[in-house]
Short mmCIF file of C-alpha atoms and ligand atoms in Angstrom, two decimals:
data_model
loop_
_atom_site.label_atom_id
_atom_site.label_comp_id
_atom_site.label_asym_id
_atom_site.label_seq_id
_atom_site.Cartn_x
_atom_site.Cartn_y
_atom_site.Cartn_z
CA MET A 1141 -15.93 -8.91 13.52
CA LYS A 1142 -14.29 -11.53 15.66
CA ILE A 1143 -10.75 -12.00 14.46
CA SER A 1144 -7.88 -14.28 15.45
CA ILE A 1145 -4.28 -13.54 14.52
CA ILE A 1146 -1.66 -16.29 14.32
CA GLY A 1147 1.68 -14.81 15.37
CA GLY A 1148 2.17 -11.99 17.88
CA GLY A 1149 5.28 -10.64 16.17
CA TYR A 1150 5.66 -7.30 14.50
CA VAL A 1151 3.01 -7.71 11.75
CA GLY A 1152 0.57 -9.69 13.91
CA THR A 1153 0.61 -7.34 16.89
CA VAL A 1154 0.34 -4.16 14.81
CA THR A 1155 -2.41 -5.65 12.61
CA GLY A 1156 -4.31 -6.97 15.63
CA VAL A 1157 -4.20 -3.75 17.62
CA CYS A 1158 -5.14 -1.64 14.58
CA LEU A 1159 -8.05 -3.97 13.71
CA ALA A 1160 -9.24 -3.55 17.32
CA GLU A 1161 -9.10 0.23 16.86
CA LEU A 1162 -11.50 -0.28 13.92
CA GLY A 1163 -13.97 -1.90 16.34
CA ASN A 1164 -13.16 -5.61 15.94
CA ASP A 1165 -12.58 -8.13 18.74
CA VAL A 1166 -9.10 -9.58 18.33
CA THR A 1167 -7.40 -12.68 19.77
CA ILE A 1168 -3.69 -12.98 19.13
CA VAL A 1169 -2.37 -16.55 19.20
CA GLU A 1170 1.24 -16.83 20.32
CA ILE A 1171 3.56 -19.54 21.65
CA ASP A 1172 5.85 -17.18 23.56
CA ARG A 1173 4.47 -16.79 27.10
CA LYS A 1174 6.29 -13.47 27.59
CA LYS A 1175 4.54 -11.96 24.57
CA ILE A 1176 1.16 -13.30 25.68
CA ASP A 1177 1.56 -11.80 29.16
CA SER A 1178 2.81 -8.54 27.73
CA ILE A 1179 -0.17 -8.14 25.34
CA ASN A 1180 -2.63 -9.13 28.09
CA SER A 1181 -1.03 -6.50 30.36
CA LYS A 1182 -1.68 -4.00 27.55
CA ILE A 1183 2.03 -3.49 26.88
CA PRO A 1184 3.08 -4.18 23.25
CA PRO A 1185 5.89 -6.78 23.05
CA LEU A 1186 7.72 -4.51 20.57
CA PHE A 1187 8.35 -0.82 20.10
CA GLU A 1188 6.37 0.89 17.36
CA PRO A 1189 5.31 4.55 17.57
CA GLY A 1190 1.65 4.90 18.60
CA LEU A 1191 1.11 1.19 19.31
CA LYS A 1192 1.19 1.40 23.11
CA GLU A 1193 -1.46 4.13 23.15
CA LEU A 1194 -3.70 2.16 20.77
CA LEU A 1195 -3.36 -1.03 22.83
CA GLU A 1196 -4.18 0.86 26.04
CA LYS A 1197 -7.24 2.40 24.39
CA ASN A 1198 -8.50 -0.88 22.86
CA GLY A 1199 -7.27 -3.28 25.54
CA HIS A 1200 -10.78 -4.57 26.19
CA ARG A 1201 -10.95 -5.73 22.56
CA VAL A 1202 -7.51 -7.43 22.37
CA ASP A 1203 -6.34 -10.55 24.15
CA ALA A 1204 -3.53 -13.04 23.63
CA THR A 1205 -3.50 -16.81 24.15
CA ASP A 1206 -1.68 -20.01 23.24
CA ASP A 1207 -4.99 -21.83 22.79
CA ILE A 1208 -5.48 -21.88 19.02
CA ASN A 1209 -8.52 -24.19 19.17
CA THR A 1210 -10.60 -21.76 21.22
CA ALA A 1211 -9.30 -18.83 19.17
CA ILE A 1212 -10.48 -20.43 15.91
CA GLU A 1213 -13.76 -21.67 17.43
CA THR A 1214 -14.73 -18.21 18.72
CA THR A 1215 -13.70 -16.11 15.69
CA ASP A 1216 -14.90 -15.79 12.07
CA VAL A 1217 -11.65 -14.74 10.42
CA THR A 1218 -8.02 -15.76 11.06
CA PHE A 1219 -5.03 -13.73 9.87
CA ILE A 1220 -1.78 -15.67 9.41
CA CYS A 1221 1.06 -13.32 10.42
CA VAL A 1222 3.96 -15.70 11.06
CA GLY A 1223 7.51 -15.12 9.81
CA THR A 1224 8.83 -16.46 6.50
CA PRO A 1225 12.60 -16.44 6.98
CA SER A 1226 15.30 -17.31 4.42
CA ARG A 1227 17.07 -20.62 4.18
CA GLU A 1228 20.89 -20.68 3.81
CA ASP A 1229 20.57 -20.43 0.00
CA GLY A 1230 18.15 -17.46 0.14
CA SER A 1231 15.02 -19.45 -0.70
CA ILE A 1232 11.94 -19.04 1.50
CA ASP A 1233 11.47 -21.21 4.58
CA LEU A 1234 7.76 -22.05 4.94
CA ALA A 1235 8.07 -24.07 8.17
CA TYR A 1236 6.11 -21.56 10.32
CA ILE A 1237 3.44 -21.19 7.62
CA GLU A 1238 3.01 -24.96 7.38
CA LYS A 1239 2.76 -25.27 11.14
CA ALA A 1240 0.16 -22.49 11.31
CA ALA A 1241 -1.90 -24.04 8.49
CA ALA A 1242 -1.83 -27.48 10.15
CA SER A 1243 -2.90 -26.02 13.53
CA ILE A 1244 -5.72 -24.02 11.93
CA GLY A 1245 -6.83 -27.21 10.13
CA LYS A 1246 -6.89 -29.24 13.35
CA ALA A 1247 -8.90 -26.53 15.10
CA LEU A 1248 -11.35 -26.26 12.18
CA GLU A 1249 -12.15 -29.97 12.31
CA LYS A 1250 -14.33 -29.29 15.34
CA LYS A 1251 -15.96 -26.14 13.96
CA ALA A 1252 -19.29 -26.25 12.13
CA GLN A 1253 -19.34 -22.73 10.64
CA TYR A 1254 -17.51 -21.32 7.63
CA HIS A 1255 -14.10 -19.78 8.43
CA LEU A 1256 -11.98 -17.33 6.46
CA VAL A 1257 -8.18 -17.54 6.56
CA VAL A 1258 -6.31 -14.41 5.45
CA VAL A 1259 -2.60 -14.68 4.72
CA LYS A 1260 -0.65 -11.50 5.62
CA SER A 1261 2.78 -13.16 5.75
CA THR A 1262 4.98 -12.68 2.69
CA VAL A 1263 4.83 -15.99 0.78
CA ILE A 1264 6.02 -16.90 -2.71
CA PRO A 1265 3.30 -17.07 -5.39
CA GLY A 1266 1.37 -20.31 -5.24
CA THR A 1267 1.81 -20.89 -1.48
CA CYS A 1268 -1.82 -20.22 -0.49
CA ASP A 1269 -3.17 -22.53 -3.20
CA SER A 1270 -0.61 -25.29 -3.07
CA VAL A 1271 0.54 -25.33 0.58
CA ILE A 1272 -1.81 -23.51 2.96
CA ALA A 1273 -5.26 -24.49 1.64
CA PRO A 1274 -4.33 -28.20 1.13
CA LEU A 1275 -2.84 -28.43 4.65
CA ILE A 1276 -5.93 -26.87 6.23
CA ALA A 1277 -8.15 -29.24 4.19
CA GLU A 1278 -6.07 -32.28 5.17
CA TYR A 1279 -6.11 -31.54 8.91
CA SER A 1280 -9.72 -30.28 9.10
CA LYS A 1281 -11.10 -32.90 6.71
CA LYS A 1282 -13.07 -30.05 5.14
CA GLN A 1283 -13.31 -28.55 1.69
CA ALA A 1284 -11.56 -25.35 0.60
CA GLY A 1285 -13.96 -22.82 -0.94
CA VAL A 1286 -16.93 -24.43 0.87
CA ASP A 1287 -16.19 -24.86 4.59
CA PHE A 1288 -13.29 -22.46 4.64
CA SER A 1289 -11.47 -20.13 2.24
CA VAL A 1290 -7.90 -18.92 2.04
CA CYS A 1291 -7.09 -15.50 0.62
CA SER A 1292 -4.02 -13.29 0.36
CA ASN A 1293 -3.96 -9.78 1.80
CA PRO A 1294 -0.28 -8.78 1.95
CA GLU A 1295 0.95 -6.19 4.44
CA PHE A 1296 2.88 -3.07 3.45
CA LEU A 1297 3.86 -1.85 6.92
CA ARG A 1298 7.22 -0.17 7.42
CA GLU A 1299 8.95 -0.70 10.75
CA GLY A 1300 8.84 2.53 12.71
CA ARG A 1301 5.76 3.72 10.76
CA ALA A 1302 3.61 0.62 10.92
CA VAL A 1303 0.61 2.12 12.74
CA TYR A 1304 0.56 5.11 10.38
CA ASP A 1305 0.92 2.79 7.37
CA PHE A 1306 -1.94 0.57 8.57
CA PHE A 1307 -4.37 3.49 8.64
CA HIS A 1308 -3.01 5.25 5.52
CA PRO A 1309 -2.45 2.53 2.92
CA ASP A 1310 -1.84 3.47 -0.73
CA ARG A 1311 -3.91 0.42 -1.67
CA ILE A 1312 -5.37 -2.74 -0.22
CA ILE A 1313 -4.61 -5.91 -2.16
CA LEU A 1314 -7.25 -8.65 -1.97
CA GLY A 1315 -6.12 -11.89 -3.54
CA SER A 1316 -9.15 -14.10 -3.96
CA GLU A 1317 -11.66 -15.10 -6.59
CA ASP A 1318 -14.10 -16.41 -4.00
CA PRO A 1319 -17.08 -13.98 -3.64
CA GLN A 1320 -17.79 -15.04 -0.04
CA CYS A 1321 -14.25 -14.27 0.94
CA ILE A 1322 -14.12 -10.90 -0.88
CA GLN A 1323 -17.36 -9.84 0.78
CA VAL A 1324 -16.03 -10.53 4.29
CA LEU A 1325 -12.74 -8.73 3.63
CA GLN A 1326 -14.39 -5.74 2.02
CA GLY A 1327 -16.55 -5.45 5.12
CA LEU A 1328 -13.44 -5.42 7.25
CA TYR A 1329 -11.83 -2.61 5.25
CA THR A 1330 -14.94 -0.54 4.69
CA GLN A 1331 -13.50 2.43 6.64
CA PHE A 1332 -10.60 2.89 4.18
CA SER A 1333 -10.84 5.26 1.25
CA CYS A 1334 -7.86 3.95 -0.77
CA PRO A 1335 -8.30 1.72 -3.83
CA VAL A 1336 -9.04 -1.95 -3.12
CA PHE A 1337 -7.35 -4.03 -5.80
CA LYS A 1338 -8.87 -7.45 -6.36
CA CYS A 1339 -6.89 -10.17 -8.10
CA SER A 1340 -6.07 -13.86 -7.96
CA LEU A 1341 -4.32 -15.35 -4.95
CA LYS A 1342 -1.08 -15.88 -6.88
CA THR A 1343 -1.15 -12.34 -8.24
CA ALA A 1344 -1.57 -10.87 -4.75
CA GLU A 1345 1.34 -12.94 -3.46
CA MET A 1346 3.46 -11.72 -6.38
CA ILE A 1347 2.47 -8.05 -5.84
CA LYS A 1348 4.06 -8.12 -2.40
CA TYR A 1349 7.39 -9.45 -3.76
CA VAL A 1350 7.34 -7.05 -6.66
CA SER A 1351 6.70 -4.06 -4.38
CA ASN A 1352 9.62 -4.86 -2.07
CA SER A 1353 11.96 -5.91 -4.88
CA PHE A 1354 11.24 -2.83 -6.97
CA LEU A 1355 12.01 -0.57 -4.00
CA ALA A 1356 15.22 -2.50 -3.31
CA VAL A 1357 16.25 -2.22 -6.98
CA LYS A 1358 15.47 1.51 -6.88
CA ILE A 1359 17.75 1.97 -3.85
CA SER A 1360 20.59 -0.01 -5.46
CA PHE A 1361 20.18 2.02 -8.65
CA ALA A 1362 20.38 5.20 -6.53
CA ASN A 1363 23.55 3.88 -4.89
CA GLU A 1364 25.25 2.91 -8.16
CA ILE A 1365 24.46 6.32 -9.65
CA GLY A 1366 25.35 7.90 -6.30
CA ASN A 1367 28.82 6.35 -6.38
CA LEU A 1368 29.37 7.61 -9.93
CA SER A 1369 28.02 11.06 -9.06
CA LYS A 1370 30.42 11.26 -6.11
CA ALA A 1371 33.36 10.33 -8.37
CA LEU A 1372 32.29 13.15 -10.71
CA GLY A 1373 31.88 15.68 -7.88
CA ILE A 1374 28.08 15.76 -8.25
CA ASP A 1375 25.54 15.59 -5.41
CA SER A 1376 23.35 12.60 -6.33
CA TYR A 1377 20.49 13.93 -4.18
CA LYS A 1378 20.23 16.94 -6.50
CA VAL A 1379 20.34 14.56 -9.47
CA PHE A 1380 17.46 12.47 -8.12
CA GLU A 1381 15.52 15.56 -7.12
CA GLY A 1382 15.61 16.66 -10.74
CA ALA A 1383 15.08 13.20 -12.23
CA GLY A 1384 12.29 12.44 -9.74
CA MET A 1385 10.26 15.41 -11.00
CA ASP A 1386 9.37 13.25 -13.97
CA SER A 1387 6.08 11.73 -12.84
CA ARG A 1388 7.07 8.44 -14.47
CA ILE A 1389 10.08 8.24 -12.14
CA GLY A 1390 8.88 9.83 -8.87
CA PRO A 1391 11.00 11.33 -6.08
CA LEU A 1392 10.74 8.68 -3.33
CA PHE A 1393 13.16 5.92 -2.32
CA PHE A 1394 16.16 7.52 -4.01
CA ASN A 1395 18.01 8.08 -0.72
CA ALA A 1396 21.46 6.97 -1.77
CA GLY A 1397 23.93 6.02 0.95
CA LEU A 1398 24.86 2.79 2.67
CA GLY A 1399 22.06 0.70 1.18
CA PHE A 1400 19.10 -1.28 2.47
CA GLY A 1401 18.89 -3.60 5.47
CA GLY A 1402 16.11 -4.98 7.63
CA SER A 1403 14.13 -8.19 7.75
CA CYS A 1404 12.29 -7.66 4.45
CA PHE A 1405 14.13 -6.25 1.43
CA PRO A 1406 17.25 -8.50 1.49
CA LYS A 1407 15.16 -11.61 2.29
CA ASP A 1408 12.41 -10.94 -0.25
CA VAL A 1409 14.75 -10.05 -3.13
CA ALA A 1410 16.77 -13.22 -2.47
CA ALA A 1411 13.61 -15.37 -2.31
CA LEU A 1412 12.32 -13.96 -5.63
CA GLN A 1413 15.74 -14.50 -7.19
CA ARG A 1414 15.80 -18.15 -6.04
CA LEU A 1415 12.23 -18.65 -7.24
CA GLY A 1416 13.19 -17.35 -10.70
CA GLU A 1417 16.21 -19.64 -10.81
CA SER A 1418 14.06 -22.60 -9.85
CA LYS A 1419 12.09 -21.84 -13.04
CA GLY A 1420 15.28 -21.73 -15.10
CA LEU A 1421 15.39 -17.91 -15.25
CA LYS A 1422 18.45 -15.82 -14.47
CA MET A 1423 17.23 -12.92 -12.32
CA MET A 1424 20.02 -10.57 -13.38
CA LEU A 1425 18.58 -7.31 -12.10
CA LEU A 1426 17.75 -8.76 -8.67
CA ASP A 1427 21.21 -10.28 -8.51
CA ALA A 1428 22.80 -6.92 -9.31
CA ALA A 1429 20.64 -5.12 -6.72
CA LEU A 1430 21.83 -7.50 -4.00
CA LYS A 1431 25.48 -7.30 -5.12
CA ILE A 1432 25.47 -3.49 -5.13
CA ASN A 1433 23.86 -3.52 -1.69
CA ARG A 1434 26.41 -5.97 -0.29
CA GLY A 1435 29.35 -3.87 -1.53
CA GLN A 1436 28.09 -0.40 -0.64
CA HIS A 1437 29.76 -0.20 2.79
CA LYS A 1438 33.16 -0.42 1.07
CA THR A 1439 32.76 3.20 -0.07
CA VAL A 1440 33.17 4.17 3.60
CA ILE A 1441 36.54 2.38 3.79
CA THR A 1442 37.75 4.15 0.63
CA LEU A 1443 36.67 7.55 1.94
CA LEU A 1444 38.25 7.03 5.38
CA GLU A 1445 41.53 5.90 3.82
CA ARG A 1446 41.77 9.24 2.01
CA TYR A 1447 42.31 10.92 5.38
CA ILE A 1448 43.69 8.37 7.88
CA PRO A 1449 45.25 4.93 7.95
CA ILE A 1450 42.45 2.78 9.41
CA LYS A 1451 44.76 0.33 11.23
CA GLY A 1452 44.92 1.09 14.95
CA LYS A 1453 42.59 4.11 14.72
CA LYS A 1454 39.45 4.54 16.80
CA ILE A 1455 36.51 4.63 14.38
CA GLY A 1456 33.21 5.76 15.88
CA ILE A 1457 30.06 4.17 14.46
CA LEU A 1458 27.02 6.39 14.90
CA GLY A 1459 23.93 4.21 14.51
CA LEU A 1460 23.63 0.42 14.42
CA ALA A 1461 19.92 -0.20 13.73
CA PHE A 1462 18.93 -0.87 10.09
CA LYS A 1463 16.96 2.38 10.23
CA PRO A 1464 15.97 4.93 12.90
CA ASP A 1465 13.25 4.39 15.54
CA THR A 1466 13.90 0.68 15.92
CA ASP A 1467 16.32 -1.59 17.79
CA ASP A 1468 16.24 -4.02 14.86
CA ILE A 1469 19.70 -4.84 13.48
CA ARG A 1470 18.68 -7.64 11.10
CA GLU A 1471 20.78 -7.26 7.91
CA ALA A 1472 21.81 -3.79 9.14
CA LYS A 1473 24.61 -2.16 7.15
CA SER A 1474 26.44 -1.57 10.45
CA ILE A 1475 27.22 -5.32 10.55
CA ASP A 1476 29.03 -5.40 7.16
CA LEU A 1477 30.80 -2.15 7.92
CA VAL A 1478 32.04 -3.09 11.40
CA SER A 1479 33.25 -6.50 10.13
CA SER A 1480 35.16 -4.80 7.36
CA LEU A 1481 36.65 -2.10 9.63
CA LEU A 1482 37.75 -4.76 12.14
CA SER A 1483 39.46 -6.71 9.36
CA HIS A 1484 41.29 -3.49 8.44
CA GLY A 1485 42.59 -3.31 12.04
CA ALA A 1486 40.32 -0.50 13.30
CA LYS A 1487 39.34 -0.14 16.94
CA ILE A 1488 35.56 0.23 17.00
CA VAL A 1489 33.50 2.35 19.35
CA ALA A 1490 29.76 2.32 18.63
CA TYR A 1491 26.65 4.15 19.73
CA ASP A 1492 22.96 3.67 19.00
CA PRO A 1493 20.03 4.98 21.08
CA MET A 1494 18.22 1.60 20.96
CA ALA A 1495 20.22 -1.15 19.24
CA MET A 1496 23.44 -1.52 21.26
CA ASP A 1497 22.34 -4.58 23.24
CA GLN A 1498 21.36 -6.40 20.06
CA PHE A 1499 24.62 -5.43 18.36
CA ARG A 1500 26.77 -6.63 21.28
CA LYS A 1501 25.34 -10.12 20.77
CA ILE A 1502 27.08 -10.24 17.36
CA PHE A 1503 30.19 -8.22 18.23
CA PRO A 1504 30.85 -8.73 21.97
CA GLU A 1505 34.40 -7.42 21.52
CA ILE A 1506 33.53 -3.86 20.49
CA ASN A 1507 33.24 -0.90 22.86
CA CYS A 1508 29.99 0.99 23.11
CA ALA A 1509 29.93 4.68 24.09
CA SER A 1510 27.47 5.89 26.69
CA SER A 1511 26.28 8.76 24.49
CA SER A 1512 26.65 10.02 20.95
CA ARG A 1513 28.59 13.02 22.28
CA ASP A 1514 31.10 10.76 24.05
CA LEU A 1515 31.47 8.73 20.88
CA VAL A 1516 32.31 11.76 18.75
CA ARG A 1517 34.71 13.09 21.38
CA ASP A 1518 36.59 9.78 21.72
CA SER A 1519 36.91 8.81 18.04
CA ASP A 1520 39.60 9.59 15.47
CA ALA A 1521 36.95 9.46 12.74
CA VAL A 1522 33.17 9.10 12.81
CA VAL A 1523 30.92 7.18 10.40
CA ILE A 1524 27.18 7.95 10.37
CA VAL A 1525 25.39 4.65 9.65
CA THR A 1526 21.79 5.28 10.81
CA GLU A 1527 20.03 8.65 10.50
CA TRP A 1528 18.86 9.06 14.11
CA LYS A 1529 17.54 12.59 14.68
CA GLU A 1530 19.87 13.23 17.63
CA PHE A 1531 22.95 12.91 15.38
CA GLU A 1532 21.94 16.16 13.63
CA ASP A 1533 22.70 18.29 16.67
CA LEU A 1534 26.12 16.93 17.56
CA ASP A 1535 29.24 19.04 17.52
CA TYR A 1536 31.64 17.35 15.10
CA SER A 1537 34.37 20.03 15.48
CA GLY A 1538 37.83 18.79 14.61
CA LYS A 1539 36.56 15.40 13.40
CA ILE A 1540 36.72 13.46 10.16
CA VAL A 1541 33.11 12.50 9.36
CA VAL A 1542 32.01 10.01 6.69
CA ASP A 1543 28.24 10.25 6.38
CA GLY A 1544 26.31 7.27 5.00
CA ARG A 1545 22.83 8.72 5.66
CA ARG A 1546 22.95 12.40 4.76
CA ILE A 1547 22.98 14.20 8.09
CA LEU A 1548 23.99 17.40 6.31
CA LYS A 1549 24.26 19.45 9.51
CA ALA A 1550 27.43 17.48 10.34
CA ARG A 1551 29.12 19.31 7.45
CA ASP A 1552 28.75 22.62 9.35
CA THR A 1553 31.04 21.58 12.21
CA ALA A 1554 33.22 18.67 10.97
CA SER A 1555 36.80 19.42 9.95
CA VAL A 1556 36.47 16.90 7.11
CA TYR A 1557 33.03 15.88 5.84
CA GLU A 1558 32.47 13.27 3.14
CA GLY A 1559 29.03 12.04 2.08
CA VAL A 1560 28.95 8.54 0.64
CA CYS A 1561 27.05 9.49 -2.54
CA TRP A 1562 27.32 13.27 -2.43
C1 UGA B 685 9.72 -2.58 3.93
C2 UGA B 685 8.68 -1.92 3.00
O1 UGA B 685 8.96 -0.52 2.88
C3 UGA B 685 7.25 -2.14 3.55
O2 UGA B 685 6.32 -1.59 2.62
C4 UGA B 685 7.01 -3.64 3.71
O3 UGA B 685 5.74 -3.91 4.24
C5 UGA B 685 8.05 -4.20 4.66
O4 UGA B 685 9.38 -3.96 4.10
C6 UGA B 685 7.78 -5.68 4.78
O5 UGA B 685 7.91 -6.40 3.79
O6 UGA B 685 7.33 -6.10 5.85
P1 UGA B 685 10.96 -1.84 6.18
O7 UGA B 685 11.92 -2.93 5.88
O8 UGA B 685 10.38 -1.72 7.55
O9 UGA B 685 9.70 -1.90 5.17
O10 UGA B 685 11.73 -0.47 5.97
P2 UGA B 685 11.94 0.64 4.84
O11 UGA B 685 11.57 1.94 5.43
O12 UGA B 685 11.31 0.29 3.56
O13 UGA B 685 13.54 0.63 4.70
C7 UGA B 685 14.27 -0.55 4.33
C8 UGA B 685 15.74 -0.23 4.17
O14 UGA B 685 15.97 0.55 3.01
C9 UGA B 685 16.36 0.58 5.34
O15 UGA B 685 17.62 0.03 5.65
C10 UGA B 685 16.51 1.98 4.78
O16 UGA B 685 17.58 2.69 5.36
C11 UGA B 685 16.79 1.68 3.31
N1 UGA B 685 16.44 2.78 2.40
C12 UGA B 685 15.15 3.16 2.25
C13 UGA B 685 17.43 3.40 1.65
O17 UGA B 685 18.64 3.04 1.76
N2 UGA B 685 17.10 4.39 0.77
C14 UGA B 685 15.81 4.78 0.59
O18 UGA B 685 15.56 5.69 -0.24
C15 UGA B 685 14.82 4.17 1.38
#
């Protein structure tokens, strides 16, 4: 198929390159010249394991442009992969979605053939029907369901594992009741053996929010129980191992520790919460999940204070990214923790294999170590914030270590070792 992708960010680039690997011709539409040049030079504009190799292999089937009119004219299907950030109050900001829909509409005005628009971006239920389709119809002067269709096909890609996740989905969600649209999409995903779940547009949009919110709630539950387990001298990981053997509960996403960060969970839970409130519903569980997550870094302060006065001490922060294998620090727990330690009078020294430049933009005043070994050597106490593999092999001899991500090997060498929930 001939496919255009609106947005050469994380979801758009990964989706585009992976669709090319499946044999499709892909045009990525971007406004950022640097990203366009990078994709056209066969260098992904972001780091994601396996992506560079796939782009090199399928370079002849992927190109990037800022010319949306030609991209729409020369393709049959367009994926919308633009960001849906939060507003100040947590509600969803649809500005990029609206802009994309209007541009697609304008381009479609000149096109005679039917066009399918697939929404991958995370949007609150009702957005495809009440925002995207009407905008495309208005600008193209064409009829939804006849000249073009809009469907929802949410993405479930984890940063750091996005290429793997693309090719090994648990399920594909197809939100559409339009047979023409379902037929095209099924054709696109014919090489996948997982279940394809068909539902209404609104339902598909809701499934994405429910998936992310449920996982976020599960992590906050693990952290609340983890804090109690710690107070009782119990290892919460053993508790969840046992509880997770119940097939109704399952073992995954019970990694208690510092809590969840990143560009998705905090934003999506807040957007669902605001949506509920706009319907007069109190979203108490979602509210609690966010509150637990916001407070979880305080356990580190309590544990450190058991062994040293924080004021004036050099506290080493091992890991700044919201998770390993990325330089992404959006909503990373390192931000809350460093703010709190600074307000307690600590001197911060930080190290991360990829995220230090990003972190310095928020905290220009902190010192960064040139290696994880230097950091451990030069700190009075060390806090493990991101579970980078290299932190497992460090020598923590003589150090106080508070571990927020369960690098259990640190216990072997540290003079004091405290796990956050174990
Ligand atoms: C998440 C979802 O997992 C994807 O399915 C979804 O497509 C994506 O959001 C999205 O909406 O685009 P991502 O944010 O990349 O993916 O990362 P996760 O691996 O899910 O981790 C999120 C956060 O939760 C990290 O800070 C991680 O450290 C934390 N986490 C995860 C825990 O604290 N405990 C766990 O057991 C698992």
